[in-house]
Amino acid sequence: MSASIPHPSLVPAAPSPVEKKRKLPLLPVAALLDAQRSLTAVERFSRVHDDDALPRQAKYYRDLVPLERPRPGQQYAFEVDLDRCSGCKACVAACHSLNGLDETEMFRTVGLLHGGTPVAPAQQTVTTSCHHCLEPACMLGCPVQAYEKDPVTGIVKHLDDQCIGCQYCTLMCPYDAPKYNKDKGIVRKCDMCSDRLSHGEAPACVQACPTSAIAIRIVEQATVVETAEAGAFLPGAPAPEHTLPTTVYKSKKAMPANLLPADFYATSPEHGHPPLVIMLTVTQFAIGAFGLSVLVDRLAGSPVGNGLAQALTAIVLALLALGASIFHLGRPLGMWRAFLGLKTSWMSREILALGLFVKLAVLSAALSAAPLLPEFPGKELIVPYADHVQVAAALAGVLGIFCSVMVYVATGRAQWSATPTGLKFFGTALVLGASSVLLVGLFSSPPSLGLDHIAEALLCVVLGATGVKLLLDLALLRKHKDRQLSIEKRMARVMLGDLRAITGLRLLLSLLGGLLLPALLLGSKLDGDPRVPVAVMVLLLLGGELAERALFFRAAPASRMPGGLR
């Protein structure tokens, strides 16, 4: 180990002629002043540099950080030399220390790829962080515009003061770059140490890497697009065409065709997002109840039971659902900014549509109740408008469910594709909505031991929608027999493994509430007041739909870079 080198300003200068003549040592202050007079600032820096007193990697900064700023059509990007990466995780430790991250918070991870043959096995460590994509999904999906892409450097930055902690960006990013900090209630991510980079200093991960495997380069954005179109990024990583990542992974070695993430065959449940489970299920419940009551009113010429009671039931359900969604936010007081992302974010559109549904439903109920008041003026003017508002509220609700579907379709994940997600969400509205309309109609009208044709039609809707949804679930579960480990097979393995209790509950409740009870009611096999079995049916169906929505999140495989820590 080399001895410590003193500060250059404290290095004694050569003895002056006066000192030699006196042969007396100078006082410390005099020695310091004498040294400063004899060496310029440039000379002192040169002496320290020649004596190797600077950090040993300082001489490599010129090669690891661009000397010029990006020009139009260019941007900064990470470059990773896979041949040099040893998996030591020095980059992870440096990033964690410099950014003051919490214990379980990481902006950079190191993963492992392996493959090859028994004769020629292959193993490759991979360091990864935010890829500062050309079309960052995190920024496009954020409802409050808490992200910005620097127009000069191309660095995607997260604005902590704007974030409301909705965590939608963590679902949008296919590379798991944004990290939610529960204690702070916000999401944070790598910004390429932009403050250091702006002063010509290497980011923490670049500076700490002992093998110089990480560097900052300037890339042509057109080349990034061409590379993504060719599907050339990194084995085992999500496809690049969704966000156009700019990180360059290079290697002089030929990668085996079967190179896979070390955890490729591992499956485990994901985060359940309980507030979202309640919000999605109950909003669809409310919209289905309101919309089907309006539809039946238009087709049959009269509401099922009391029309005002039907509307109030839907309104209460919708308010409960939106109230539950607040518990999913890290900073709920900033929720008013959720309309800022209307141009690009489906979540902003979902919030707007659901909010519009509640407002129009309340207005519709108020207009419907107004003529019931004695001596209410202008009854003949209000009634036509009440009908129009009622239809507008139902259409706003359908739009809200469509936006909810698109919130997850926009993530680009195979498990949340349009067809299965649409069938699940609109199916929930039909199942719960039809059963709710029947229940409220029975309780708000004179009791009857028989079921009329409207009640029978609603029970058929419950039977049909439940049957389709159960067939969809069973088709997914059959995927566990597939030879290839597809996204569907991963979901089936989790549902039949760690989540088998929820899966069993989902199937049992839906079978009893959506098939058995409706069939018995239609066949008049149940004696006595039908309100009791219908109420039981609604509770069973609600439990089954909540279980389905829980599986929607927990059984969905995460999208992230290969082999990193979780």
Coordinates of C-alpha atoms in Angstrom, one line a residue:
M1 CA 0.0 0.0 0.0
S2 CA 1.5 3.4 -1.0
A3 CA 2.1 6.0 1.6
S4 CA -0.4 8.9 1.8
I5 CA 0.7 12.0 -0.2
P6 CA 0.4 15.4 1.5
H7 CA -1.6 18.2 0.0
P8 CA 0.6 20.1 -2.6
S9 CA 0.2 23.4 -0.7
L10 CA 1.9 21.7 2.3
V11 CA 4.9 20.4 0.4
P12 CA 8.0 22.3 1.6
A13 CA 9.6 24.5 -1.0
A14 CA 13.3 24.5 -1.8
P15 CA 15.3 26.5 0.8
S16 CA 15.6 30.2 -0.2
P17 CA 19.0 31.9 -0.2
V18 CA 18.0 33.8 2.9
E19 CA 17.2 30.5 4.7
K20 CA 20.4 28.9 3.7
K21 CA 22.3 31.9 5.0
R22 CA 20.5 31.8 8.3
K23 CA 20.4 28.0 8.5
L24 CA 17.3 28.4 10.6
P25 CA 14.0 26.4 9.9
L26 CA 11.1 28.5 8.7
L27 CA 7.9 28.7 10.8
P28 CA 5.0 26.7 9.3
V29 CA 3.1 29.8 8.1
A30 CA 6.3 31.1 6.4
A31 CA 6.9 27.7 4.8
L32 CA 3.3 27.7 3.4
L33 CA 3.7 31.2 2.0
D34 CA 7.0 30.4 0.5
A35 CA 5.6 27.3 -1.2
Q36 CA 2.7 29.3 -2.6
R37 CA 5.0 31.9 -4.0
S38 CA 7.3 29.4 -5.7
L39 CA 4.5 27.3 -7.4
T40 CA 1.6 28.4 -9.6
A41 CA -1.8 26.6 -9.4
V42 CA -1.1 24.8 -12.6
E43 CA 2.3 23.7 -11.3
R44 CA 0.9 22.4 -8.1
F45 CA -1.8 20.4 -10.0
S46 CA 0.8 19.0 -12.3
R47 CA 3.0 17.9 -9.4
V48 CA 0.0 16.1 -7.7
H49 CA -0.9 14.4 -11.1
D50 CA 2.7 13.3 -11.7
D51 CA 2.9 11.9 -8.2
D52 CA -0.3 9.9 -8.9
A53 CA -2.1 11.5 -5.9
L54 CA -5.3 11.8 -7.9
P55 CA -7.8 8.9 -8.0
R56 CA -6.4 6.2 -10.1
Q57 CA -9.4 6.2 -12.5
A58 CA -9.2 9.9 -13.2
K59 CA -7.0 9.3 -16.1
Y60 CA -9.7 7.1 -17.7
Y61 CA -12.5 9.8 -17.5
R62 CA -11.6 11.2 -20.8
D63 CA -12.3 7.8 -22.4
L64 CA -15.5 7.1 -20.3
V65 CA -17.3 10.4 -20.6
P66 CA -17.9 12.4 -23.9
L67 CA -16.0 15.7 -24.2
E68 CA -18.8 17.2 -26.3
R69 CA -22.5 17.8 -25.8
P70 CA -24.9 15.8 -28.0
R71 CA -25.9 17.4 -31.2
P72 CA -29.4 17.5 -32.7
G73 CA -30.4 13.9 -33.4
Q74 CA -28.1 12.5 -30.7
Q75 CA -28.2 11.9 -27.0
Y76 CA -26.3 10.4 -24.1
A77 CA -26.5 6.7 -23.5
F78 CA -24.9 4.0 -21.3
E79 CA -22.5 1.6 -23.1
V80 CA -21.8 -1.7 -21.4
D81 CA -18.9 -3.9 -22.4
L82 CA -20.1 -7.3 -21.5
D83 CA -16.6 -8.8 -21.9
R84 CA -15.4 -6.6 -19.1
C85 CA -18.3 -6.9 -16.7
S86 CA -17.3 -9.2 -13.8
G87 CA -20.5 -8.9 -11.8
C88 CA -18.7 -7.4 -8.8
K89 CA -21.6 -4.9 -8.1
A90 CA -19.3 -2.0 -7.4
C91 CA -21.6 0.0 -9.7
V92 CA -24.6 -0.9 -7.6
A93 CA -22.8 0.1 -4.3
A94 CA -21.6 3.4 -5.8
C95 CA -25.0 4.3 -7.2
H96 CA -26.7 3.4 -3.9
S97 CA -24.2 5.5 -1.9
L98 CA -24.1 8.6 -4.0
N99 CA -27.8 8.9 -4.4
G100 CA -28.6 8.2 -0.8
L101 CA -30.9 5.3 -1.5
D102 CA -32.8 3.4 1.1
E103 CA -31.7 -0.1 2.0
T104 CA -33.9 -2.0 -0.4
E105 CA -33.8 0.7 -3.1
M106 CA -31.6 0.2 -6.2
F107 CA -31.3 2.2 -9.4
R108 CA -28.8 -0.2 -10.9
T109 CA -28.8 -4.0 -10.7
V110 CA -26.5 -6.8 -11.9
G111 CA -28.1 -9.8 -13.5
L112 CA -26.9 -13.1 -14.9
L113 CA -27.5 -14.9 -18.2
H114 CA -26.5 -18.5 -18.8
G115 CA -26.8 -21.1 -21.5
G116 CA -24.6 -22.9 -24.0
T117 CA -24.1 -26.7 -23.9
P118 CA -22.6 -29.1 -21.4
V119 CA -19.5 -29.1 -23.5
A120 CA -19.3 -25.3 -23.9
P121 CA -21.3 -23.7 -21.1
A122 CA -21.8 -19.9 -21.2
Q123 CA -22.4 -17.4 -18.4
Q124 CA -22.6 -13.7 -18.7
T125 CA -23.1 -11.0 -16.0
V126 CA -25.1 -7.9 -17.0
T127 CA -25.2 -4.5 -15.3
T128 CA -28.3 -2.6 -16.1
S129 CA -30.1 0.6 -15.1
C130 CA -32.5 3.0 -16.7
H131 CA -32.1 3.0 -20.5
H132 CA -33.2 6.6 -21.1
C133 CA -35.4 5.5 -24.0
L134 CA -36.3 7.5 -27.0
E135 CA -40.0 7.0 -26.3
P136 CA -40.0 6.5 -22.5
A137 CA -43.1 4.6 -21.5
C138 CA -42.8 6.0 -17.9
M139 CA -43.1 9.5 -19.2
L140 CA -45.9 8.8 -21.6
G141 CA -48.0 7.0 -19.0
C142 CA -47.5 9.4 -16.1
P143 CA -50.8 11.1 -15.3
V144 CA -49.1 14.1 -13.6
Q145 CA -46.2 14.7 -15.9
A146 CA -43.6 13.8 -13.3
Y147 CA -41.1 12.9 -16.0
E148 CA -39.2 14.9 -18.5
K149 CA -36.7 14.1 -21.3
D150 CA -33.9 16.6 -21.6
P151 CA -34.1 17.9 -25.2
V152 CA -30.3 18.2 -25.4
T153 CA -28.9 15.2 -23.4
G154 CA -31.9 12.9 -23.9
I155 CA -31.7 12.0 -20.2
V156 CA -35.1 11.0 -18.7
K157 CA -35.5 12.6 -15.3
H158 CA -38.1 12.1 -12.6
L159 CA -39.5 15.2 -10.9
D160 CA -40.0 14.1 -7.3
D161 CA -42.1 17.1 -6.4
Q162 CA -44.6 16.3 -9.1
C163 CA -45.0 12.6 -8.3
I164 CA -48.2 11.4 -6.5
G165 CA -47.0 7.9 -6.1
C166 CA -49.6 6.2 -8.3
Q167 CA -46.9 3.7 -9.4
Y168 CA -48.3 3.5 -13.0
C169 CA -44.8 4.2 -14.4
T170 CA -43.5 1.0 -12.7
L171 CA -46.1 -0.9 -14.7
M172 CA -45.4 1.0 -17.9
C173 CA -41.6 0.5 -17.9
P174 CA -40.7 -2.9 -19.3
Y175 CA -37.3 -2.7 -17.7
D176 CA -38.3 -2.1 -14.1
A177 CA -36.3 1.1 -14.0
P178 CA -38.6 3.3 -11.8
K179 CA -38.6 2.2 -8.1
Y180 CA -41.4 3.0 -5.7
N181 CA -40.2 4.3 -2.3
K182 CA -43.0 3.5 0.1
D183 CA -41.6 5.7 2.9
K184 CA -41.4 8.7 0.7
G185 CA -44.6 7.9 -1.2
I186 CA -43.0 8.6 -4.6
V187 CA -41.2 6.8 -7.4
R188 CA -37.5 7.5 -8.1
K189 CA -35.1 6.4 -10.8
C190 CA -31.6 6.8 -12.3
D191 CA -30.9 10.2 -14.0
M192 CA -27.5 9.2 -15.2
C193 CA -26.0 11.4 -12.4
S194 CA -26.8 14.3 -14.7
D195 CA -25.4 16.9 -12.2
R196 CA -22.0 15.2 -12.4
L197 CA -22.2 14.7 -16.1
S198 CA -22.9 18.3 -16.7
H199 CA -19.6 19.2 -15.1
G200 CA -17.6 16.6 -17.1
E201 CA -17.5 14.1 -14.2
A202 CA -18.4 10.5 -14.7
P203 CA -21.6 9.1 -13.1
A204 CA -21.1 7.0 -9.9
C205 CA -21.5 3.7 -11.7
V206 CA -19.0 4.6 -14.4
Q207 CA -16.5 5.9 -11.9
A208 CA -16.7 2.9 -9.6
C209 CA -16.4 0.1 -12.2
P210 CA -13.0 -1.4 -11.7
T211 CA -12.9 -2.9 -15.2
S212 CA -14.3 0.2 -17.1
A213 CA -17.2 -1.9 -18.3
I214 CA -19.6 1.0 -18.1
A215 CA -19.2 4.2 -20.1
I216 CA -21.3 7.2 -21.3
R217 CA -21.4 7.6 -25.0
I218 CA -23.2 9.7 -27.6
V219 CA -25.6 7.7 -29.8
E220 CA -27.4 8.6 -32.9
Q221 CA -31.2 8.4 -32.3
A222 CA -31.8 7.1 -35.8
T223 CA -29.4 4.2 -35.1
V224 CA -31.3 3.4 -31.9
V225 CA -34.5 3.1 -33.9
E226 CA -32.9 0.9 -36.5
T227 CA -31.4 -1.4 -33.8
A228 CA -34.8 -1.7 -32.1
E229 CA -36.5 -2.5 -35.4
A230 CA -34.0 -5.3 -35.9
G231 CA -34.8 -6.6 -32.4
A232 CA -31.1 -6.4 -31.4
F233 CA -30.8 -5.4 -27.7
L234 CA -29.9 -8.1 -25.1
P235 CA -30.8 -11.8 -24.8
G236 CA -33.5 -12.3 -22.2
A237 CA -34.5 -8.6 -22.1
P238 CA -38.0 -7.3 -23.0
A239 CA -38.4 -6.4 -26.7
P240 CA -36.9 -2.9 -27.5
E241 CA -39.5 -1.7 -30.0
H242 CA -41.9 -0.6 -27.3
T243 CA -39.7 2.2 -25.8
L244 CA -36.6 2.2 -28.0
P245 CA -33.9 1.9 -25.2
T246 CA -30.6 3.6 -25.9
T247 CA -28.2 1.5 -23.8
V248 CA -25.6 -0.2 -26.0
Y249 CA -24.5 -3.7 -25.0
K250 CA -21.4 -4.8 -26.8
S251 CA -19.3 -8.0 -26.8
K252 CA -16.7 -9.6 -29.1
K253 CA -17.9 -13.0 -28.2
A254 CA -20.7 -14.8 -30.0
M255 CA -23.8 -15.2 -27.7
P256 CA -25.3 -18.7 -27.5
A257 CA -28.7 -18.9 -29.0
N258 CA -30.1 -20.4 -25.8
L259 CA -28.8 -17.7 -23.5
L260 CA -31.5 -17.1 -20.9
P261 CA -31.8 -15.2 -17.6
A262 CA -30.7 -17.2 -14.6
D263 CA -34.2 -16.8 -13.0
F264 CA -36.0 -17.6 -16.3
Y265 CA -37.8 -20.7 -14.9
A266 CA -38.6 -19.2 -11.5
T267 CA -42.1 -18.0 -11.0
S268 CA -43.6 -16.2 -8.0
P269 CA -46.6 -13.9 -7.3
E270 CA -46.3 -10.2 -7.9
H271 CA -47.6 -7.3 -5.9
G272 CA -51.3 -7.5 -5.4
H273 CA -52.3 -3.7 -5.4
P274 CA -55.3 -4.2 -3.1
P275 CA -56.7 -0.7 -3.5
L276 CA -56.7 -1.1 -7.3
V277 CA -58.4 -4.5 -7.0
I278 CA -61.2 -2.9 -5.1
M279 CA -61.3 0.2 -7.3
L280 CA -61.5 -1.7 -10.6
T281 CA -64.0 -4.3 -9.4
V282 CA -66.4 -1.9 -7.7
T283 CA -66.3 0.8 -10.4
Q284 CA -67.2 -1.9 -13.0
F285 CA -69.9 -3.1 -10.5
A286 CA -71.3 0.4 -10.3
I287 CA -71.2 1.2 -14.0
G288 CA -72.7 -2.2 -14.9
A289 CA -75.6 -1.6 -12.4
F290 CA -76.3 1.9 -13.7
G291 CA -75.9 1.1 -17.4
L292 CA -78.0 -2.1 -17.3
S293 CA -80.8 -0.4 -15.3
V294 CA -80.9 2.4 -18.0
L295 CA -80.9 -0.2 -20.8
V296 CA -83.7 -2.3 -19.2
D297 CA -85.7 0.9 -18.7
R298 CA -85.3 1.8 -22.4
L299 CA -86.1 -1.7 -23.7
A300 CA -88.9 -2.6 -21.3
G301 CA -90.4 0.9 -21.0
S302 CA -90.2 0.8 -17.2
P303 CA -87.4 0.5 -14.7
V304 CA -86.7 -2.6 -12.7
G305 CA -88.2 -1.7 -9.3
N306 CA -87.5 1.9 -8.3
G307 CA -85.4 3.8 -10.8
L308 CA -84.0 6.2 -8.2
A309 CA -83.0 3.4 -5.9
Q310 CA -81.1 1.8 -8.8
A311 CA -79.2 5.1 -9.5
L312 CA -78.4 5.7 -5.9
T313 CA -77.0 2.2 -5.5
A314 CA -74.7 2.7 -8.4
I315 CA -73.6 6.1 -7.1
V316 CA -72.7 4.8 -3.6
L317 CA -70.7 1.9 -5.2
A318 CA -68.8 4.3 -7.4
L319 CA -68.0 6.7 -4.6
L320 CA -66.7 3.8 -2.5
A321 CA -64.5 2.6 -5.3
L322 CA -63.0 6.0 -6.0
G323 CA -62.4 6.4 -2.3
A324 CA -60.5 3.1 -2.2
S325 CA -58.3 4.2 -5.0
I326 CA -56.9 7.0 -2.9
F327 CA -55.1 4.5 -0.7
H328 CA -53.0 3.4 -3.6
L329 CA -51.4 6.8 -3.9
G330 CA -48.3 7.7 -2.0
R331 CA -49.2 11.4 -2.1
P332 CA -53.0 11.6 -2.5
L333 CA -53.2 15.4 -1.9
G334 CA -51.6 15.9 -5.3
M335 CA -54.3 13.8 -7.1
W336 CA -55.8 17.0 -8.5
R337 CA -52.9 17.1 -11.0
A338 CA -54.0 13.8 -12.5
F339 CA -55.5 15.6 -15.5
L340 CA -52.2 17.0 -16.7
G341 CA -51.4 13.8 -18.7
L342 CA -54.6 13.7 -20.7
K343 CA -52.6 13.9 -24.0
T344 CA -50.6 10.8 -23.4
S345 CA -51.8 8.9 -20.3
W346 CA -54.7 6.5 -20.3
M347 CA -54.7 6.8 -16.5
S348 CA -55.5 10.5 -16.8
R349 CA -58.3 9.6 -19.2
E350 CA -59.6 6.9 -16.9
I351 CA -59.8 9.3 -14.0
L352 CA -61.6 11.9 -16.1
A353 CA -64.1 9.3 -17.5
L354 CA -64.9 7.8 -14.1
G355 CA -65.2 11.2 -12.5
L356 CA -67.5 12.3 -15.2
F357 CA -69.6 9.2 -14.7
V358 CA -70.1 9.9 -11.0
K359 CA -71.0 13.5 -11.6
L360 CA -73.5 12.7 -14.4
A361 CA -75.0 9.9 -12.3
V362 CA -75.5 12.2 -9.4
L363 CA -77.1 14.8 -11.7
S364 CA -79.3 12.2 -13.2
A365 CA -80.5 11.0 -9.8
A366 CA -81.2 14.6 -8.7
L367 CA -83.2 15.4 -11.9
S368 CA -85.1 12.2 -11.5
A369 CA -86.0 13.0 -7.9
A370 CA -86.9 16.6 -8.5
P371 CA -90.3 16.0 -10.0
L372 CA -91.3 13.8 -7.0
L373 CA -91.3 16.9 -4.8
P374 CA -94.7 18.4 -4.4
E375 CA -95.5 21.6 -6.4
F376 CA -92.1 21.5 -8.1
P377 CA -92.0 24.1 -10.8
G378 CA -90.8 23.2 -14.3
K379 CA -91.5 19.5 -14.2
E380 CA -92.2 19.4 -17.9
L381 CA -88.8 21.0 -18.7
I382 CA -86.7 18.8 -16.4
V383 CA -88.0 15.3 -17.4
P384 CA -86.6 15.3 -20.9
Y385 CA -83.2 16.5 -19.7
A386 CA -83.2 13.8 -17.0
D387 CA -83.4 11.2 -19.7
H388 CA -80.6 12.7 -21.7
V389 CA -78.3 13.0 -18.6
Q390 CA -79.1 9.4 -17.6
V391 CA -78.0 8.1 -21.0
A392 CA -74.9 10.3 -21.0
A393 CA -73.9 9.0 -17.5
A394 CA -74.2 5.4 -18.8
L395 CA -72.1 6.2 -21.8
A396 CA -69.5 7.9 -19.6
G397 CA -69.4 4.7 -17.5
V398 CA -68.8 2.5 -20.6
L399 CA -66.0 4.9 -21.6
G400 CA -64.5 4.6 -18.1
I401 CA -64.3 0.9 -18.4
F402 CA -62.7 1.1 -21.8
C403 CA -60.1 3.5 -20.4
S404 CA -59.5 1.1 -17.5
V405 CA -58.8 -1.6 -20.1
M406 CA -56.4 0.6 -22.0
V407 CA -54.5 1.5 -18.9
Y408 CA -53.2 -2.0 -18.8
V409 CA -53.1 -2.7 -22.6
A410 CA -50.9 0.4 -22.9
T411 CA -48.2 -1.4 -20.8
G412 CA -47.5 -3.6 -23.8
R413 CA -47.4 -6.7 -21.6
A414 CA -48.7 -9.9 -23.1
Q415 CA -50.7 -10.9 -20.0
W416 CA -52.7 -7.7 -20.2
S417 CA -53.5 -7.7 -23.9
A418 CA -56.8 -6.2 -25.2
T419 CA -59.0 -9.2 -25.6
P420 CA -58.6 -11.0 -22.3
T421 CA -58.5 -7.7 -20.3
G422 CA -61.6 -6.4 -22.1
L423 CA -63.5 -9.6 -21.5
K424 CA -62.6 -9.6 -17.8
F425 CA -63.5 -5.9 -17.2
F426 CA -66.7 -5.7 -19.2
G427 CA -67.6 -9.2 -18.1
T428 CA -67.4 -8.0 -14.5
A429 CA -69.7 -5.1 -15.3
L430 CA -72.3 -7.5 -16.8
V431 CA -72.1 -10.1 -14.1
L432 CA -72.3 -7.8 -11.1
G433 CA -74.5 -5.2 -12.8
A434 CA -77.2 -7.6 -13.8
S435 CA -77.3 -9.3 -10.4
S436 CA -77.4 -5.9 -8.7
V437 CA -80.2 -4.6 -10.9
L438 CA -82.2 -7.7 -10.1
L439 CA -81.5 -7.4 -6.3
V440 CA -82.4 -3.7 -6.0
G441 CA -85.5 -4.3 -8.2
L442 CA -86.7 -7.0 -5.8
F443 CA -86.1 -5.0 -2.7
S444 CA -87.5 -1.7 -4.1
S445 CA -90.7 -3.2 -5.5
P446 CA -93.6 -5.2 -3.9
P447 CA -92.4 -8.7 -3.0
S448 CA -93.3 -11.4 -5.5
L449 CA -92.7 -15.1 -5.3
G450 CA -92.4 -15.4 -9.1
L451 CA -89.8 -14.1 -11.5
D452 CA -91.0 -12.1 -14.6
H453 CA -89.4 -12.0 -18.0
I454 CA -87.1 -9.1 -17.1
A455 CA -85.7 -11.0 -14.1
E456 CA -85.2 -14.0 -16.2
A457 CA -83.3 -12.0 -18.8
L458 CA -81.0 -10.6 -16.1
L459 CA -80.3 -14.1 -14.8
C460 CA -79.5 -15.2 -18.3
V461 CA -77.0 -12.3 -18.6
V462 CA -75.4 -13.5 -15.3
L463 CA -75.2 -17.1 -16.5
G464 CA -73.8 -16.2 -19.9
A465 CA -71.2 -13.7 -18.8
T466 CA -70.1 -15.9 -15.9
G467 CA -69.8 -18.9 -18.3
V468 CA -67.6 -17.0 -20.7
K469 CA -65.3 -15.7 -18.0
L470 CA -64.9 -19.2 -16.4
L471 CA -64.1 -20.7 -19.8
L472 CA -61.4 -18.0 -20.2
D473 CA -60.0 -18.9 -16.8
L474 CA -60.0 -22.6 -17.5
A475 CA -58.3 -22.0 -20.9
L476 CA -55.5 -20.1 -19.1
L477 CA -55.1 -22.8 -16.5
R478 CA -54.7 -25.4 -19.2
K479 CA -51.6 -23.5 -20.4
H480 CA -49.6 -25.1 -17.6
K481 CA -49.2 -28.2 -19.8
D482 CA -47.6 -26.3 -22.7
R483 CA -44.0 -27.2 -23.6
Q484 CA -42.7 -23.7 -23.8
L485 CA -42.6 -21.4 -20.8
S486 CA -44.8 -18.7 -22.3
I487 CA -46.4 -15.8 -20.4
E488 CA -49.6 -17.8 -20.1
K489 CA -47.8 -20.8 -18.8
R490 CA -46.1 -18.7 -16.1
M491 CA -49.5 -17.3 -15.1
A492 CA -51.0 -20.8 -14.9
R493 CA -48.1 -22.1 -12.8
V494 CA -48.5 -19.3 -10.3
M495 CA -52.2 -19.7 -10.2
L496 CA -52.0 -23.4 -9.6
G497 CA -49.0 -23.0 -7.2
D498 CA -48.6 -20.1 -4.8
L499 CA -52.0 -18.7 -5.6
R500 CA -54.0 -21.9 -5.7
A501 CA -56.1 -20.8 -2.8
I502 CA -57.2 -17.6 -4.5
T503 CA -57.7 -19.5 -7.8
G504 CA -59.9 -22.1 -6.1
L505 CA -61.9 -19.4 -4.3
R506 CA -62.4 -17.6 -7.6
L507 CA -63.7 -20.7 -9.4
L508 CA -65.9 -21.9 -6.5
L509 CA -67.6 -18.6 -5.9
S510 CA -68.2 -17.9 -9.5
L511 CA -69.5 -21.4 -10.1
L512 CA -72.0 -21.1 -7.2
G513 CA -73.0 -17.5 -7.6
G514 CA -72.8 -17.3 -11.4
L515 CA -74.0 -20.7 -12.6
L516 CA -75.7 -22.7 -9.9
L517 CA -77.9 -20.1 -8.2
P518 CA -79.1 -18.5 -11.4
A519 CA -79.9 -21.9 -12.9
L520 CA -81.9 -22.8 -9.8
L521 CA -83.8 -19.5 -9.9
L522 CA -84.6 -19.8 -13.6
G523 CA -85.9 -23.3 -13.0
S524 CA -87.9 -22.2 -10.0
K525 CA -86.2 -24.8 -7.8
L526 CA -85.9 -22.4 -4.9
D527 CA -89.1 -21.9 -2.8
G528 CA -89.9 -18.8 -0.8
D529 CA -88.8 -15.2 -1.2
P530 CA -86.3 -14.9 -4.1
R531 CA -84.7 -11.9 -2.5
V532 CA -82.6 -14.0 -0.2
P533 CA -81.0 -16.3 -2.9
V534 CA -80.5 -13.3 -5.1
A535 CA -78.7 -11.4 -2.3
V536 CA -76.5 -14.5 -1.7
M537 CA -75.8 -14.6 -5.4
V538 CA -74.6 -11.0 -5.5
L539 CA -72.3 -11.6 -2.5
L540 CA -70.8 -14.8 -4.1
L541 CA -70.3 -13.0 -7.4
L542 CA -68.7 -10.0 -5.8
G543 CA -66.2 -12.3 -4.0
G544 CA -65.4 -14.2 -7.1
E545 CA -64.8 -11.0 -9.1
L546 CA -62.5 -9.6 -6.4
A547 CA -60.5 -12.8 -6.5
E548 CA -60.3 -12.6 -10.3
R549 CA -59.0 -9.0 -10.1
A550 CA -56.5 -10.1 -7.4
L551 CA -55.2 -12.8 -9.8
F552 CA -55.1 -10.2 -12.6
F553 CA -52.2 -8.5 -10.7
R554 CA -50.6 -11.2 -8.6
A555 CA -50.4 -13.8 -11.4
A556 CA -49.0 -11.4 -14.0
P557 CA -45.3 -11.9 -14.5
A558 CA -43.1 -8.9 -14.0
S559 CA -41.4 -7.3 -16.9
R560 CA -37.8 -6.4 -16.2
M561 CA -34.2 -6.9 -17.2
P562 CA -32.8 -10.4 -16.9
G563 CA -31.6 -12.0 -13.8
G564 CA -31.5 -9.0 -11.5
L565 CA -32.4 -8.9 -7.8
R566 CA -36.0 -8.4 -6.9

